[in-house]
Amino acid sequence: ELGRYPRTLPRPRSLVVAAIAALGFMVKATSASGQAFDVVEMTVEDVQRGYATGAFTALELTQAFLQRIRAYEEHYNAFVSMNPHALATAAELDVVYAGSGPVGPLHGVPVVIKDNIDYGGLVTTAGWEGFSSATGGVDMIPSDDAAVVSRLRAAGAIILGKTNLPDFAGHGTRTTSSVAGMTLNPYDVEKVPGGSSGGTATAVNASFAVLGLGTETGGSIQNPSSAQGLVGVKPTYGLVPLEGVVPLSGTYVDVVGPMARSVRDAATALDVLAGPTEEDLATFAAVGNMPEDGYLAGLDAGALEGKRFGLVGTGWRDDFLPLDPTTEEHYRRAVETLKGLGAEVVEDPFAGSGFKEAYGERPGVRTQGAYDMLLYLRGLGPDAPFDSIEEWETLSGREYTRGRRGDQEGPPPARPSATEAGDAYQGWRYHVRNIFRQVLEENELDGLFFPQSGQPNRPVVEDPERPEYTPNNWAELPSNIINDLGVPTVTVPYDYYEDGTPFVLALIGDMWSEGALLSFAFALEQATEGRRPPELMPATAN
């Protein structure tokens, strides 16, 4: 059925492939010292060990990852663009390493970032053809890095490229953009990759990089992590800076988080990304709410002993419940595993709490998107081609019709917190969060233990009679609830369905509980080793 899907790849696809080829490659992943190495499922610890033992250099490792991308990217379409400076950065890091050792915990670690996150001097498309000259728009080029990218680079990471996302991150199930086409799932190209961070998920799942950054407003880290068997961290709102990220709901909901193949790698990345910065004053809410020794240091294989978790039920929501029978079967096995590791469980702790009903009264904030987009554009810097929608319209000769603009003829949109609608939303969120906390406290819960999705992975073609029918229907159980609450969620692979796609769990806690959630996920991961790599098909097989 996939052959019937209109998988058109606009002009950037050929540009990405050409950019990869232009960077140059090794024939085999063999270092100058003659040692062979394999980048598949490589971890941060593997990278660190490889440099320490002289098994490979940063340049050799980067070349090896680019070689793998060259072999498979044209088939899976994870990228919007490649970083032309990746090899030069790797070479510079090798010089530094030889002289003084690693610059930070991610020294020489190949990373990808979603293409709604700024890398200074490279185009940020947000998946939309209007922000790319290659598809007839105007290149949106920030003057400097997003705060999270600055932190990655300061820690020694090598940014290989920018990954695909649906236009303006607007889809939680599929990752198809007007700038780069459709991203596929390496486990099964006839199943969706998840969205909106599907490009990052495919790149990390396919071992095109060790780590990746995703963003989330309503499931956009969790959903693709679930579809592709990854550890995804949706952090507490305010833990990780949003400066330099194209927003959907930057005022209240948007977050940036790591996507990895192991809990250790996700924790290492969060140690780099988290914490206060004057570039995003919301992050000062994290002061005093982060583990003193960091997230990686807190991982404990025995962390589940004596803990209590709430299980999913209709007290939480109605959508996607009851679980699909096969999902229920996997979930119950996971619950037994959890109990076998010393934990206790409470069935549907939200039943009778009024939580679901209160959540259903969610108010909207009309000016929010336009206000957030205005602030983002103003932050593009003095060298950017434009820093407002009006300037983009002048340069492109087109009318901006993508929303998030506010009243075209009137003044700029009001800051949401200065409006009664904003007050209503925050009052509602405070009320619902208090019910959430009350349920946790009354049941003495350390967290929630849910399947991330209530159903197996969705097919790419939902209706063979209408292959263009692409509903946003990932059966997400945590979202959008946890997004509005601002609380964290960590996904962890557990098992696989008969079709080879993953069954993934979601661990949910109160605000600032990332350290505990990661440790719970680590304990489960160590006990089950639930992830396995996909078998890739080369581009010539497409």
Coordinates of C-alpha atoms in Angstrom, one line a residue, residues 183-375:
T183 CA 10.0 10.6 6.8
L184 CA 9.7 6.8 7.1
N185 CA 10.0 4.5 10.1
P186 CA 13.0 2.2 9.9
Y187 CA 11.2 -0.6 11.7
D188 CA 8.5 -0.7 9.0
V189 CA 8.1 1.8 6.3
E190 CA 4.4 1.1 6.1
K191 CA 4.0 2.3 9.7
V192 CA 4.1 5.9 10.8
P193 CA 7.3 7.3 12.3
G194 CA 5.4 9.5 14.8
G195 CA 5.5 13.2 14.9
S196 CA 6.4 15.9 15.1
S197 CA 9.9 15.0 16.0
G198 CA 9.8 12.1 13.6
G199 CA 12.9 13.1 11.7
T200 CA 15.0 13.1 14.9
A201 CA 13.4 9.7 15.9
T202 CA 14.3 8.1 12.6
A203 CA 17.8 9.5 12.6
V204 CA 18.5 8.2 16.1
N205 CA 16.6 4.9 15.6
A206 CA 18.6 4.2 12.4
S207 CA 21.9 5.1 14.1
F208 CA 22.5 8.1 11.9
A209 CA 23.5 9.8 15.2
V210 CA 24.0 8.9 18.8
L211 CA 21.5 11.4 20.2
G212 CA 18.9 13.9 18.9
L213 CA 16.9 16.8 20.0
G214 CA 13.1 16.9 19.7
T215 CA 10.5 19.4 20.7
E216 CA 7.1 18.9 22.2
T217 CA 3.8 20.8 22.5
G218 CA 1.5 17.8 22.4
G219 CA 3.3 14.5 22.3
S220 CA 5.9 15.4 19.7
I221 CA 8.8 13.8 21.6
Q222 CA 6.8 10.9 23.2
N223 CA 4.9 9.8 20.1
P224 CA 7.9 9.3 17.7
S225 CA 9.9 7.8 20.6
S226 CA 7.1 5.3 21.1
A227 CA 6.8 4.6 17.4
Q228 CA 10.5 4.0 17.1
G229 CA 11.5 2.4 20.4
L230 CA 13.5 5.3 21.9
V231 CA 14.0 6.9 25.3
G232 CA 12.4 10.3 25.0
V233 CA 12.4 12.9 27.7
K234 CA 9.6 15.4 27.7
P235 CA 10.9 17.7 30.5
T236 CA 9.1 19.9 32.9
Y237 CA 8.2 23.2 31.3
G238 CA 11.0 25.6 32.2
L239 CA 13.7 23.0 32.8
V240 CA 15.3 23.4 29.3
P241 CA 15.6 26.8 27.5
L242 CA 13.3 27.5 24.5
E243 CA 15.3 30.5 23.1
G244 CA 15.9 30.0 19.4
V245 CA 13.1 27.4 18.9
V246 CA 10.3 28.1 16.5
P247 CA 7.2 28.1 18.8
L248 CA 3.8 26.6 18.9
S249 CA 3.0 27.5 22.5
G250 CA 6.2 28.9 23.9
T251 CA 4.5 30.9 26.7
Y252 CA 2.9 27.9 28.4
V253 CA 3.7 24.4 26.9
D254 CA 6.6 24.0 24.5
V255 CA 9.7 22.0 25.6
V256 CA 12.9 20.7 24.1
G257 CA 14.1 17.3 25.1
P258 CA 16.6 14.6 24.2
M259 CA 15.8 11.4 22.3
A260 CA 18.2 8.5 22.7
R261 CA 18.5 4.7 22.4
S262 CA 19.4 4.3 26.1
V263 CA 18.5 5.9 29.4
R264 CA 22.1 6.7 30.2
D265 CA 22.4 8.7 27.0
A266 CA 19.2 10.5 27.6
A267 CA 20.3 11.4 31.1
T268 CA 23.7 12.6 29.9
A269 CA 22.1 14.8 27.4
L270 CA 19.6 16.2 29.9
D271 CA 22.6 17.1 32.2
V272 CA 23.9 19.2 29.3
L273 CA 20.6 20.8 28.3
A274 CA 18.9 21.6 31.6
G275 CA 19.2 24.6 33.9
P276 CA 18.8 28.3 34.1
T277 CA 20.0 30.8 31.5
E278 CA 19.2 34.5 30.9
E279 CA 18.4 33.6 27.3
D280 CA 15.1 32.1 28.7
L281 CA 14.1 33.5 32.0
A282 CA 11.5 30.7 32.5
T283 CA 14.4 28.4 33.2
F284 CA 15.1 30.1 36.5
A285 CA 12.1 28.2 37.8
A286 CA 14.4 25.2 37.7
V287 CA 16.7 26.6 40.4
G288 CA 16.6 24.3 43.4
N289 CA 14.6 21.7 41.4
M290 CA 17.4 19.8 39.8
P291 CA 19.5 17.0 41.3
E292 CA 22.7 18.3 42.7
D293 CA 24.8 15.6 41.2
G294 CA 23.0 15.5 37.9
Y295 CA 20.6 13.1 36.2
L296 CA 23.2 10.6 35.0
A297 CA 24.7 10.2 38.5
G298 CA 21.2 9.4 39.9
L299 CA 20.5 6.4 37.8
D300 CA 19.9 3.3 40.0
A301 CA 19.1 -0.2 38.7
G302 CA 17.3 -0.8 42.0
A303 CA 15.2 2.3 41.8
L304 CA 11.8 0.6 41.5
E305 CA 12.1 -1.3 44.8
G306 CA 9.3 -0.1 47.1
K307 CA 7.8 2.4 44.7
R308 CA 4.1 2.8 43.8
F309 CA 2.7 3.6 40.4
G310 CA -0.7 4.4 39.1
L311 CA -1.9 2.5 36.1
V312 CA -3.9 3.9 33.2
G313 CA -7.7 4.0 33.2
T314 CA -10.7 6.0 32.3
G315 CA -10.3 8.2 35.3
W316 CA -7.4 9.7 33.3
R317 CA -9.1 10.1 29.9
D318 CA -11.6 8.5 27.6
D319 CA -9.7 8.7 24.3
F320 CA -7.9 5.5 23.2
L321 CA -9.3 3.5 26.1
P322 CA -9.9 0.7 26.7
L323 CA -6.6 -0.4 25.3
D324 CA -6.3 -2.4 22.1
P325 CA -6.3 -6.1 23.2
T326 CA -2.7 -6.7 22.0
T327 CA -1.5 -3.5 23.8
E328 CA -3.4 -4.6 26.9
E329 CA -1.5 -7.9 26.8
H330 CA 1.9 -6.2 26.5
Y331 CA 0.9 -3.7 29.2
R332 CA -0.1 -6.4 31.7
R333 CA 3.2 -8.2 31.1
A334 CA 5.0 -4.9 31.8
V335 CA 3.0 -4.4 35.0
E336 CA 4.1 -7.8 36.2
T337 CA 7.7 -7.0 35.3
L338 CA 7.4 -3.8 37.3
K339 CA 6.0 -5.7 40.3
G340 CA 8.8 -8.3 40.0
L341 CA 11.3 -5.4 40.4
G342 CA 9.7 -4.5 43.7
A343 CA 7.1 -2.0 42.8
E344 CA 3.4 -1.8 43.7
V345 CA 0.6 -0.6 41.5
V346 CA -2.7 1.1 41.9
E347 CA -5.4 0.5 39.2
D348 CA -6.9 3.7 37.7
P349 CA -6.1 6.1 40.6
F350 CA -7.8 9.0 38.9
A351 CA -11.2 7.3 39.0
G352 CA -13.7 9.4 40.9
S353 CA -11.3 12.3 41.3
G354 CA -12.9 14.7 38.9
F355 CA -9.6 15.0 37.0
K356 CA -10.9 14.0 33.6
E357 CA -13.9 16.3 33.9
A358 CA -11.8 19.3 35.0
Y359 CA -9.3 18.7 32.2
G360 CA -12.2 18.8 29.7
E361 CA -12.9 22.4 30.7
R362 CA -9.6 23.7 29.3
P363 CA -9.9 27.3 28.0
G364 CA -7.9 28.7 25.0
V365 CA -5.6 31.7 24.7
R366 CA -6.1 33.2 21.3
T367 CA -3.1 35.6 21.2
Q368 CA -0.6 33.0 22.4
G369 CA 0.8 31.6 19.1
A370 CA 1.1 35.0 17.4
Y371 CA 2.9 36.5 20.4
D372 CA 5.4 33.6 20.7
M373 CA 6.1 33.7 17.0
L374 CA 6.7 37.5 17.1
L375 CA 9.3 37.0 19.9

